[in-house]
Coordinates of C-alpha atoms in Angstrom, one line a residue:
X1 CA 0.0 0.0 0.0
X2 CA 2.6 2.3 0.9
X3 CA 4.6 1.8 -2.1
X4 CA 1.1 2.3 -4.0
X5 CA 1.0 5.6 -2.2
X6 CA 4.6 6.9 -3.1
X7 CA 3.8 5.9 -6.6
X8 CA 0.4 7.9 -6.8
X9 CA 2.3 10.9 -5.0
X10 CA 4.2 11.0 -7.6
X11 CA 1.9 11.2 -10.4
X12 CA 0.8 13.5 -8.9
X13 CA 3.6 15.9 -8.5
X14 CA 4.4 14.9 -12.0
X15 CA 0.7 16.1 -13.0
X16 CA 1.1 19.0 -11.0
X17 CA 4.4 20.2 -12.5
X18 CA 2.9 19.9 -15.7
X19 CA 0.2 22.0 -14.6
X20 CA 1.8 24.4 -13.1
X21 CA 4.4 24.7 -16.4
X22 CA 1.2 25.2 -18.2
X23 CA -0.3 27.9 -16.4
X24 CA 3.5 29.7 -16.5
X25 CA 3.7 29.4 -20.6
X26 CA 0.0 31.0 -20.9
X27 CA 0.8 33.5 -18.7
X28 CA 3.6 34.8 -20.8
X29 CA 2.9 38.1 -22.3
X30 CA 3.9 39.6 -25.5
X31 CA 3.4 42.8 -26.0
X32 CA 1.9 44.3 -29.7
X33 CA 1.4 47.5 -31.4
X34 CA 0.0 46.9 -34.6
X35 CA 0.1 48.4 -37.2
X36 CA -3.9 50.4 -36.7
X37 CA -6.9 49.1 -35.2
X38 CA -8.7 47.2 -37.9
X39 CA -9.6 43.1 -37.2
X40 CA -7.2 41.4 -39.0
X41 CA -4.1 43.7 -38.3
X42 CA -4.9 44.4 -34.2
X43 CA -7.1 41.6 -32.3
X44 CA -7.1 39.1 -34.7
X45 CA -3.8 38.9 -34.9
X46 CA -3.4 38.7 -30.7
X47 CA -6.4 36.0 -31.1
X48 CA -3.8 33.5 -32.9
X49 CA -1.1 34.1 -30.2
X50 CA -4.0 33.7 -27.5
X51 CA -5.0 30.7 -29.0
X52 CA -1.2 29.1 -28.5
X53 CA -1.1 30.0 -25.0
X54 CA 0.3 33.4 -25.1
X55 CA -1.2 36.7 -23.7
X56 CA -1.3 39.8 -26.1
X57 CA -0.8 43.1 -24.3
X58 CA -2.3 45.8 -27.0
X59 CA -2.2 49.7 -26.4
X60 CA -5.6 51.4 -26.1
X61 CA -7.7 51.8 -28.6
X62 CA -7.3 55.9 -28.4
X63 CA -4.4 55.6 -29.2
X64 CA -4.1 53.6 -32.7
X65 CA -4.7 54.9 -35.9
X66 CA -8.2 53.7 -37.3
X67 CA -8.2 55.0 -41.0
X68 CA -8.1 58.5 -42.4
X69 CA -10.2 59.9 -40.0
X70 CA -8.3 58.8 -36.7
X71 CA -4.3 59.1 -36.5
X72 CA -2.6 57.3 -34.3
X73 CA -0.4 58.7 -31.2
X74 CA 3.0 58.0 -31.1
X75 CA 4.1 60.0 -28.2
X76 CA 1.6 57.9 -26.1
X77 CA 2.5 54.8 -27.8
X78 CA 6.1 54.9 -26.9
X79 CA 4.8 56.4 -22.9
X80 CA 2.5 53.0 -23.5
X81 CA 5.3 51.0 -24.6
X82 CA 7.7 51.7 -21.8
X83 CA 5.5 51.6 -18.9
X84 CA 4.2 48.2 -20.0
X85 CA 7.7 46.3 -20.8
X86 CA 8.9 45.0 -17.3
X87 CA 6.3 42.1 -17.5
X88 CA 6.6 41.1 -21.2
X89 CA 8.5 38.5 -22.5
X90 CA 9.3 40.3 -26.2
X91 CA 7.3 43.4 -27.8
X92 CA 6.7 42.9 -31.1
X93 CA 6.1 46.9 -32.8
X94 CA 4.9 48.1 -35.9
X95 CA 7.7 51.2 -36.5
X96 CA 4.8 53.1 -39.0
X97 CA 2.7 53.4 -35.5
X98 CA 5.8 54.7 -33.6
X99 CA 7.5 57.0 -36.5
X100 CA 4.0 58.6 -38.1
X101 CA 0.9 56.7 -35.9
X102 CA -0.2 54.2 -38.4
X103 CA -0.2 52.5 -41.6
X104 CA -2.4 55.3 -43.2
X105 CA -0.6 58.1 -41.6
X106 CA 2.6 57.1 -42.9
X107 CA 1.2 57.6 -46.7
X108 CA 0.3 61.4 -45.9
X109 CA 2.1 62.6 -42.9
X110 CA 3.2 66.0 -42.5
X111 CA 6.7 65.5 -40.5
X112 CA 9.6 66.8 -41.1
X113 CA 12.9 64.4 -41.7
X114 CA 13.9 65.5 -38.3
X115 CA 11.4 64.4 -36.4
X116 CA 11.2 61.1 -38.0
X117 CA 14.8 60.8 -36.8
X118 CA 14.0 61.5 -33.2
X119 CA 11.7 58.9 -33.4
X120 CA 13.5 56.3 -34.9
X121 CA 16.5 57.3 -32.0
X122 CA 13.9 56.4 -29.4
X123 CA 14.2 52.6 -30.5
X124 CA 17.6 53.1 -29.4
X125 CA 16.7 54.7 -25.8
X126 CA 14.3 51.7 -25.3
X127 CA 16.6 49.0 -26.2
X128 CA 19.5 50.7 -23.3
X129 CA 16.6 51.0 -20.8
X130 CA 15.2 47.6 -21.5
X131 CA 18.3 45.8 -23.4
X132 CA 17.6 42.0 -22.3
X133 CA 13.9 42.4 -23.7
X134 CA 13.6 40.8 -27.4
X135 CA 12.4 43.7 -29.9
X136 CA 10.7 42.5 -33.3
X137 CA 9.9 45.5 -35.3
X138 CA 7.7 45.7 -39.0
X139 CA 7.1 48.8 -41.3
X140 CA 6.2 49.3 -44.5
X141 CA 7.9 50.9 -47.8
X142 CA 5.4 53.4 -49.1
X143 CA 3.2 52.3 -51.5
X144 CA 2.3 53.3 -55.3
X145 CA -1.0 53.6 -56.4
X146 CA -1.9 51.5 -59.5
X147 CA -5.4 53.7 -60.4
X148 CA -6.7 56.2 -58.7
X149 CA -9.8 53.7 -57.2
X150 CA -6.9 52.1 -55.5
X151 CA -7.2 53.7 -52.3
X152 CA -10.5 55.4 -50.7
X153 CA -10.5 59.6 -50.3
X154 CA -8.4 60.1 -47.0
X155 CA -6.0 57.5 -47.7
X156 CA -3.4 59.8 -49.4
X157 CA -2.8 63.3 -49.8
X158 CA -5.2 64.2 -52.4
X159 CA -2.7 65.7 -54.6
X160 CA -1.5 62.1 -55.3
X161 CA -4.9 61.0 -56.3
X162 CA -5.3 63.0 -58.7
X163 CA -2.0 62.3 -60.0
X164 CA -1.9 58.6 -59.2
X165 CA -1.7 57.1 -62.8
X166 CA 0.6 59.3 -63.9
X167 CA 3.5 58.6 -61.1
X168 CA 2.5 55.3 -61.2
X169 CA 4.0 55.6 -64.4
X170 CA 5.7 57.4 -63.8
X171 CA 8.1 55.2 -61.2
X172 CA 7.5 52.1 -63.1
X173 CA 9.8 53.8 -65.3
X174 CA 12.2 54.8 -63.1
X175 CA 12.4 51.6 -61.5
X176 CA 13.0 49.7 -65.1
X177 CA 16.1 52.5 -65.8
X178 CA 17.3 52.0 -62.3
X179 CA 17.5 48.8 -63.5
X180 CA 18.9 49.0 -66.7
X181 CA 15.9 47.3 -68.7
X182 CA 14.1 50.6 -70.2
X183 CA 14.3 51.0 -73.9
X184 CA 14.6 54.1 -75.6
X185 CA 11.1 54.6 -76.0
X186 CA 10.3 54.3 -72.0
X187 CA 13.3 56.8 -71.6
X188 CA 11.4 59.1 -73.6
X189 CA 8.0 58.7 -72.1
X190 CA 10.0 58.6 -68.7
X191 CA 11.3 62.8 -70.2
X192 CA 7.6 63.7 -71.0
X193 CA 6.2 62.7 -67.6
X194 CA 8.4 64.6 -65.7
X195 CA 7.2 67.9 -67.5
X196 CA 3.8 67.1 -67.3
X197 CA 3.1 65.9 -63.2
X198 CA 3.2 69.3 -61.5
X199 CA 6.6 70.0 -59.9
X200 CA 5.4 70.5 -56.0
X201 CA 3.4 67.5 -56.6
X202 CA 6.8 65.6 -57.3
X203 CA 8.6 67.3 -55.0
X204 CA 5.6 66.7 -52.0
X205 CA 5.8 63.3 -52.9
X206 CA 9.3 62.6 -53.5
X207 CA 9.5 64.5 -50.1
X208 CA 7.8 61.7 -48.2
X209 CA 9.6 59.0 -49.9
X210 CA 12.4 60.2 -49.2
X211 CA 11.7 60.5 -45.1
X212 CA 10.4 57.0 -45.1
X213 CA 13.6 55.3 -46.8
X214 CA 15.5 56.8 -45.0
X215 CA 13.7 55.9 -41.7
X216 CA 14.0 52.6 -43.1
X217 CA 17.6 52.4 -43.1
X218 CA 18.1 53.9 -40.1
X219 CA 16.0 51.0 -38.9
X220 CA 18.3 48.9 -40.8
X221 CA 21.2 50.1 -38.9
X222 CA 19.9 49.5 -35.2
X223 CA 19.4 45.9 -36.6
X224 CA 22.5 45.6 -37.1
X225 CA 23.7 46.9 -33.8
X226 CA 21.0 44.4 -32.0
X227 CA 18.5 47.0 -31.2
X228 CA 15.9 44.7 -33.2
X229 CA 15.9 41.2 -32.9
X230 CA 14.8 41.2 -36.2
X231 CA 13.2 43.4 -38.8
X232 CA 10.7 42.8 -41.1
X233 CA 9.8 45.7 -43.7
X234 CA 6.7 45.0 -46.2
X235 CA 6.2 46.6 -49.3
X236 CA 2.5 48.0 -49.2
X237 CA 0.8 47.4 -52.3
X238 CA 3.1 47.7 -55.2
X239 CA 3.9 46.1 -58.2
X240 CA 7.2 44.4 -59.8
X241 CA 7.8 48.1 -61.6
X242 CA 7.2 51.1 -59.1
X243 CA 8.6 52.9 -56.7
X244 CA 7.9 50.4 -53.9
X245 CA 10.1 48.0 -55.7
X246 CA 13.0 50.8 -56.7
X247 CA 13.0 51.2 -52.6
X248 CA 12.6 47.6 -51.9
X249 CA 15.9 46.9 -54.1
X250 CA 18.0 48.9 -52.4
X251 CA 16.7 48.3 -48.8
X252 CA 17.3 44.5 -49.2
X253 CA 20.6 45.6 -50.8
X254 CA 21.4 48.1 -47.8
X255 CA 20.5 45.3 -45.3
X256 CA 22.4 42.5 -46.8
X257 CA 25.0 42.3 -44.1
X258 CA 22.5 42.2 -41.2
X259 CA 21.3 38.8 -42.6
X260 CA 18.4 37.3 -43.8
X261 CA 17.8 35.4 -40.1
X262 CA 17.7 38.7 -38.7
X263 CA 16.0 41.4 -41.4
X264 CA 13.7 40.9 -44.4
X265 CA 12.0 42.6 -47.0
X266 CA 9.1 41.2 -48.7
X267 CA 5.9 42.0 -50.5
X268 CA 2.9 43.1 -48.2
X269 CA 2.2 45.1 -45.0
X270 CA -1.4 44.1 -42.9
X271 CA 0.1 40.5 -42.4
X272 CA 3.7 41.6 -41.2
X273 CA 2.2 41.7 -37.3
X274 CA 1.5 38.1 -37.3
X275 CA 4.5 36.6 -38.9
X276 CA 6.9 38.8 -36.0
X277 CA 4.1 37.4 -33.8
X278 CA 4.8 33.8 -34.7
X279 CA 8.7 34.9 -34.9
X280 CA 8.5 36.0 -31.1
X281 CA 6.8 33.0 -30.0
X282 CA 9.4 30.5 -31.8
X283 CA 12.3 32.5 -30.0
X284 CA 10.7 32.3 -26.7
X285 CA 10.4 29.0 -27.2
X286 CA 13.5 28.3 -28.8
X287 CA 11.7 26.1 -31.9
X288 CA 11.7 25.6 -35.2
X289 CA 9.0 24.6 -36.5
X290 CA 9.2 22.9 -40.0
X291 CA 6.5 23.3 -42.9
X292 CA 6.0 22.3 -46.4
X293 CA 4.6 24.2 -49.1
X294 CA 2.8 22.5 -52.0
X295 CA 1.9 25.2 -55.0
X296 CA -1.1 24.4 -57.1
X297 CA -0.3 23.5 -61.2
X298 CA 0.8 25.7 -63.7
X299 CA 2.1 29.0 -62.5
X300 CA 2.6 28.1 -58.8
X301 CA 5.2 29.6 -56.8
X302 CA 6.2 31.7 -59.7
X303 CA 2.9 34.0 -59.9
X304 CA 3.3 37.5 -59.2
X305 CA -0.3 38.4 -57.5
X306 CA -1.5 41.5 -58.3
X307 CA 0.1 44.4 -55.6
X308 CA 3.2 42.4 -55.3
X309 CA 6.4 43.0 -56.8
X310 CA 7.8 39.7 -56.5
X311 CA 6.8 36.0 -57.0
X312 CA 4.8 34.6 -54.3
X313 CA 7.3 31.9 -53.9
X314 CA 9.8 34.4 -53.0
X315 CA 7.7 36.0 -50.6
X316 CA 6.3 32.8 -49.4
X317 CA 10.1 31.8 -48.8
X318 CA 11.1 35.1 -47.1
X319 CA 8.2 35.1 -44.9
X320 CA 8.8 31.3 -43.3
X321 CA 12.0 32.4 -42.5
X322 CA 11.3 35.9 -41.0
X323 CA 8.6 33.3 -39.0
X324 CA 11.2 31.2 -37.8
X325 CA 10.3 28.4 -39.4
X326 CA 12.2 25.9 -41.8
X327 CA 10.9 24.4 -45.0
X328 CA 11.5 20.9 -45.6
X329 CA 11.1 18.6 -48.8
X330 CA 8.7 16.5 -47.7
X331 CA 5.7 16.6 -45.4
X332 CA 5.6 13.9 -43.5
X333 CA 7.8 15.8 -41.0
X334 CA 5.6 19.0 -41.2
X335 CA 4.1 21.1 -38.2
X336 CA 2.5 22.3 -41.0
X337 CA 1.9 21.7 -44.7
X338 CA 0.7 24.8 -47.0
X339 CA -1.0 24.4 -49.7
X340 CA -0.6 27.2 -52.4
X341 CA -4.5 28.2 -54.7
X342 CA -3.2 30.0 -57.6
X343 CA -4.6 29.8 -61.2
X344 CA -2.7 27.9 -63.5
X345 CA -2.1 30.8 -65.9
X346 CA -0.5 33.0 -62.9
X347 CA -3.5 36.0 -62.9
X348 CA -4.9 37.2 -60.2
X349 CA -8.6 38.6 -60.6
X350 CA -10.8 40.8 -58.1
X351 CA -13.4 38.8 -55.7
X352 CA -15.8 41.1 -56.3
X353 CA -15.7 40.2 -60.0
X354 CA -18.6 38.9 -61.6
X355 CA -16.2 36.1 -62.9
X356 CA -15.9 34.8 -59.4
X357 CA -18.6 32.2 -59.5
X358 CA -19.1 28.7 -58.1
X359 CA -18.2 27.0 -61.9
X360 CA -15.0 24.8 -62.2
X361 CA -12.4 26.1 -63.4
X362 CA -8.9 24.4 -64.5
X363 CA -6.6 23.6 -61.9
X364 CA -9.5 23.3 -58.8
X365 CA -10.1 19.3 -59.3
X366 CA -6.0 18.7 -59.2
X367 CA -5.8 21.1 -56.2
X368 CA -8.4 20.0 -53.9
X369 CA -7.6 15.6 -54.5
X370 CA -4.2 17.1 -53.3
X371 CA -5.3 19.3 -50.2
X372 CA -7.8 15.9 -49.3
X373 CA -5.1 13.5 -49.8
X374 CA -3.0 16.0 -46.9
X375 CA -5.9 16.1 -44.6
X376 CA -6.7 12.0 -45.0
X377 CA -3.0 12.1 -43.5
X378 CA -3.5 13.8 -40.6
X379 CA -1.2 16.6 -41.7
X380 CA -1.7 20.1 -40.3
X381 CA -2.7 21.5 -43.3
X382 CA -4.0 24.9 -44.4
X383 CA -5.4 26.0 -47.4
X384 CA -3.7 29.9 -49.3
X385 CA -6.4 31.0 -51.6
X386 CA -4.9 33.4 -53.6
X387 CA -6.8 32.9 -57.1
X388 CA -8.5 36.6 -56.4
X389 CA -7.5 39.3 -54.5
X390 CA -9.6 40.2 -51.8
X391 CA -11.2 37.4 -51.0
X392 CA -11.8 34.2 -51.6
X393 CA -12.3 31.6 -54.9
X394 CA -16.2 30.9 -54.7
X395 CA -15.4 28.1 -56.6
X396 CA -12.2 26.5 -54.8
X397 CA -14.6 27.3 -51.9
X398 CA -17.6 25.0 -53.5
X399 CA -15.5 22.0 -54.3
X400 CA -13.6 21.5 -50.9
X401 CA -17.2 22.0 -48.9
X402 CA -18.4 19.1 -51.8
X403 CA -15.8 17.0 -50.0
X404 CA -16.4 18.0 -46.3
X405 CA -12.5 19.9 -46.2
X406 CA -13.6 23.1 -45.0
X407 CA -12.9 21.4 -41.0
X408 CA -10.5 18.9 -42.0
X409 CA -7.6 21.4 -42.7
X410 CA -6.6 23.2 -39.6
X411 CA -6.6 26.7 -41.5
X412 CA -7.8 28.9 -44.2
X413 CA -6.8 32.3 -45.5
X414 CA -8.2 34.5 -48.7
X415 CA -8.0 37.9 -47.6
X416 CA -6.9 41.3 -49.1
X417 CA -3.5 40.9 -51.1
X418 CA -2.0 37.3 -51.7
X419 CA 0.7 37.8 -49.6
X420 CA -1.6 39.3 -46.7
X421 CA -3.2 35.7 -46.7
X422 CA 0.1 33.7 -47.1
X423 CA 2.0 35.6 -44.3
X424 CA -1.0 35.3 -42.0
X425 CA -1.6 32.1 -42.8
X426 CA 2.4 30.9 -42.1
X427 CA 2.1 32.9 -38.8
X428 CA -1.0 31.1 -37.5
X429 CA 0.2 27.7 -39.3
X430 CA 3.7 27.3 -37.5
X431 CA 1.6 27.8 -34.3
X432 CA -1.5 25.0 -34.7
X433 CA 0.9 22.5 -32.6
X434 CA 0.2 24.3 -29.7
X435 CA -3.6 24.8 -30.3
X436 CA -6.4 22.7 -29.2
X437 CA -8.6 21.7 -32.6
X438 CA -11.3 23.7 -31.6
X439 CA -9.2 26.9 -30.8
X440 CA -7.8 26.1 -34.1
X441 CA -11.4 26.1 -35.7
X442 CA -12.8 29.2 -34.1
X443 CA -9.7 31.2 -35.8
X444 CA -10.6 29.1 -39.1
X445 CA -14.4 30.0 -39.0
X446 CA -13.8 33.5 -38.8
X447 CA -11.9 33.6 -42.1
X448 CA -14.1 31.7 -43.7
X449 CA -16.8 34.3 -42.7
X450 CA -14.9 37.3 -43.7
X451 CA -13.1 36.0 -46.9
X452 CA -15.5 33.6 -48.0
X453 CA -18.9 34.8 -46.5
X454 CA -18.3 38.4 -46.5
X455 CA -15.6 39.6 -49.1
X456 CA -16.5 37.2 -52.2
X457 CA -20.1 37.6 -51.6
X458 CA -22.1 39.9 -48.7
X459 CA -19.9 42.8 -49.4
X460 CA -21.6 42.8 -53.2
X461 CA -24.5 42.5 -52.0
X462 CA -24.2 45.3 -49.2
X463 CA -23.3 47.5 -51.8
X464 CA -26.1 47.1 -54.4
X465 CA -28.6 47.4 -51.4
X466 CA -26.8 50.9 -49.8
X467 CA -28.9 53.2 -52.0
X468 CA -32.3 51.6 -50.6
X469 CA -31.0 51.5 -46.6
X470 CA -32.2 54.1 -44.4
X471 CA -29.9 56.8 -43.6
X472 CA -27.3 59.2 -45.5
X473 CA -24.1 58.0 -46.8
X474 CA -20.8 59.7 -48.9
X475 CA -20.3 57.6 -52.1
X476 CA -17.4 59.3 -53.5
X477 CA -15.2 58.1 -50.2
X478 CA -16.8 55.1 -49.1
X479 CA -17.6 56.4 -45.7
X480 CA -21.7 54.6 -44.4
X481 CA -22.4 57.3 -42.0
X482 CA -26.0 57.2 -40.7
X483 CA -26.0 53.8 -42.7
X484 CA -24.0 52.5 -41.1
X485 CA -25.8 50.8 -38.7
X486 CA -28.7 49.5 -41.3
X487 CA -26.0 48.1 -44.0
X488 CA -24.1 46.2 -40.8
X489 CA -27.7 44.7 -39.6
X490 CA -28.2 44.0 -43.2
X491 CA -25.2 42.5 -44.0
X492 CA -25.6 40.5 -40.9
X493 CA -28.6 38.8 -42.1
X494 CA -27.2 38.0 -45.3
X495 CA -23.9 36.4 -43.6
X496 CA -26.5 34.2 -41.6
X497 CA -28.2 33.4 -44.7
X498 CA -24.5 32.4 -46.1
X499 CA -23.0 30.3 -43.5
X500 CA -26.8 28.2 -43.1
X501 CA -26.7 27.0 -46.8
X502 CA -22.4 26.5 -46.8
X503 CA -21.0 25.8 -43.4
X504 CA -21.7 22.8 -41.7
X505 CA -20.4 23.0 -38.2
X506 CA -18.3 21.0 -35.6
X507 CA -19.9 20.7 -32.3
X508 CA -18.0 22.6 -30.6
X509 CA -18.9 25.9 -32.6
X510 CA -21.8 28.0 -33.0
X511 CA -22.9 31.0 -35.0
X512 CA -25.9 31.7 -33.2
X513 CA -24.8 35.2 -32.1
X514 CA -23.1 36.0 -35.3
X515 CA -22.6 39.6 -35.8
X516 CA -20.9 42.4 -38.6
X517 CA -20.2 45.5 -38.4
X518 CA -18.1 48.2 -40.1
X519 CA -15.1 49.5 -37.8
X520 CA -13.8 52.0 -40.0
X521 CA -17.3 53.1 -41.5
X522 CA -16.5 51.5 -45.0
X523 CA -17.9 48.4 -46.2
X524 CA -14.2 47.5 -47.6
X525 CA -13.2 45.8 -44.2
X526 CA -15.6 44.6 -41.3
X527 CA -15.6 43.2 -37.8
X528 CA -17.3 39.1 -37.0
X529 CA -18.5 38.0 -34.2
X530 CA -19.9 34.7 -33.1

């Protein structure tokens, strides 16, 4: 008996230790300044490291930016930032909200080099007062608009609007002479643009260029002196001939010494939180998680998506790695196994698109056997569908519910740009191991929602039913208004309607209480709740 005793003693210490290890690893806080306050770039993101056991410390609300009508605060971010760092295990910062307050207000800012500078030196005043605490910044490389619908009034200086097509051009131009690839003809063209775009609204422009790049590398350089654990910089919305690209060039170029285990500059910006996220956790933990990435026929990894300036396999590549995961050949040996939607033919098409309907199209039928032959394995797999750009493929969609998929793969992404989905998606992926399959699912149903439910499909039909809701609305920015509470209680009605006749449920989820609404008082992004 007494031997019975000792022995049950200790299983029980054993079950306590493990307990108690447990409760330490979920107590562990990370603290995250994104890069504004929408879903997807602020508490969804902190819902994936909540899921793995982590706790998310965000700033305020007041003070992130939320669109073009609210700027950020920077001075009380980095008074945030400092009074909240003694508990936290690494901060994980975007440097837009820090330098300029957001994402938005880093595309129309009125700061002077200068002050930028100070800024950027206060990274350097954290790290002395805080040195042992992990720092994982993000920012972006301004972006260039590709049509003047591009981007909703507010979202740039309106000078640039106007003038969007014609620097677009404009810098696709330079870029190709930078690089030595523009004929004699683009030279020319290159000439006649510069006398025709207004000289202050060059000079306005090249002005804030200028102070971000330069930001940049000064970023670059407190890398290098260990400052940053590691920085990330995304290129927001561009395209392989722009400005964003001409920067990108010579930022990776100016970086190349820190190391690609320790800086990175890829396509994208909304999904940069999550993969430093992921990054942070991996450190902390000291893992490496491996994945495998499977590309769909045709194109595959070498598609450049629409507002990216590389091929999605090069970003894909460059984002595992600023993760802090490892690819592997195989994927038998996979925390998690990736499988890549593209067309066959490489083009990337709008959601909203009338094009985007539930008929087959080439390339599904291969693509889905191959994602149901992953999940028959057990893998961890989740599903990148990058066919359209904001949102998702109503037809990939309708072929993987056909075969019950949508809750046999562990994850799902189809939002915004393709590399917004695939960095998310590698962020959340590399962390399902330490989820519980319904936590898992929860973050898994509200993509499907958004991407599936709402972007490819309520977000069209919100829009043809504004004119007839009550209240007053502005159509030439985008902002609801007074409608804004009649298009969200609409649009919530028709997302019910959507996931009764597509989603068939796991037990252990419910979307009884499903709500939308509109955060920043456009239809173009909203908030779910279930």
């Amino acid at each position: 008996m007494d031997i019975c005793k000792k022995i049950a003693a200790v299983a029980f210490s054993i079950c306590l230790f493990a307990l108690n290890a447990n409760v330490t690893q979920a107590a562990k806080k990370i603290i995250y300044i994104p890069l504004d306050n929408r879903p997807i770039t602020c508490d969804e993101s902190a819902e994936v490291i909540r899921k793995a056991g982590y706790e998310a410390i965000i700033p305020p609300n007041e003070l992130l930016g939320g669109g073009s009508t609210k700027s950020g605060d920077p001075t009380g971010l980095w008074k945030w930032l400092n009074e909240n760092a003694y508990s936290a295990e690494a901060a994980v910062v975007s440097t837009d909200a820090m330098l300029y307050g957001s994402l938005v207000d880093s595309r129309k800012h009125e700061l002077t080099a200068e002050e930028v500078s100070k800024r950027v030196e206060n990274f350097q005043n954290f790290h002395a007062a805080f040195p042992r605490l992990p720092v994982y910044g993000f920012g972006t490389i301004m972006r260039t608009l590709i049509s003047p619908h591009h981007s909703d009034k507010g979202m740039e200086p309106e000078y640039y609007q106007r003038y969007a097509m014609s620097i677009y051009r404009y810098t696709a131009l330079q870029d190709k002479i930078d690089m030595g690839i523009a004929g004699k003809k683009e030279r020319r063209e290159f000439a006649k643009l510069q006398k025709e775009i207004p000289s202050d609204v060059m000079e306005a422009w090249e002005a804030r260029h200028i102070i971000n790049e330069n930001a940049n590398r000064a970023l670059t350089d407190l890398t290098a002196n260990n400052v940053f654990n590691f920085l990330l910089l995304g290129c927001d919305d561009g395209a392989m001939y722009s400005r964003t690209h001409y920067e990108s060039r010579h930022l990776r170029d100016y970086g190349k010494n820190v190391g690609k285990t320790r800086f990175e500059v890829l396509s994208g910006a909304d999904e940069l939180g999550m993969i430093m996220l992921c990054r942070a956790i991996n450190d902390n933990k000291r893992e490496i998680p491996f994945i495998y990435t499977a590309y769909n026929i045709g194109k595959g990894r070498n598609t450049i998506p629409t507002y990216c300036n590389d091929t999605v396999g090069n970003d894909i590549d460059g984002a595992i790695t600023a993760a802090g995961g490892l690819q592997i050949p195989t994927p038998e040996r996979a925390d998690f196994v990736m499988a890549v939607f593209t067309n066959p033919n490489g083009k990337t098409s709008e959601a909203n698109w009338p094009i985007n309907t539930i008929k087959m199209r080439r390339g599904i039928e291969p693509f889905v056997k191959r994602v149901k032959d992953f999940a028959d394995k057990g893998y961890n797999v989740g599903v990148a569908d990058i066919s359209f750009g904001n949102g998702a493929d109503n037809a990939l969609m309708e072929a993987m519910r056909k075969e019950n998929l949508l809750f046999s793969v562990r994850a799902y992404g189809g939002w915004n740009t393709a590399t917004n989905t695939t960095g998310f998606l590698i962020g959340t992926g590399l962390l399902l191991k330490d989820m519980t399959r319904q936590a898992s699912d929860e973050l898994m149903l509200i993509r499907y929602l958004d991407e599936w439910g709402y972007q490819a499909n309520v977000r069209q039909e919100v829009l043809a039913a504004l004119d007839s809701l009550p209240g007053e609305h502005d159509p030439q920015s985008g902002a609801l208004n007074s409608k804004r509470p009649a298009a969200a209680a609409f649009g919530t009605e028709k997302l019910k309607e959507f996931t009764k006749k597509n989603l068939t449920l796991p037990p252990w989820l419910s979307t009884e209480n499903l709500s939308l609404d509109y955060p920043w008082n456009r239809l173009f992004e909203c908030e779910i709740k279930f």
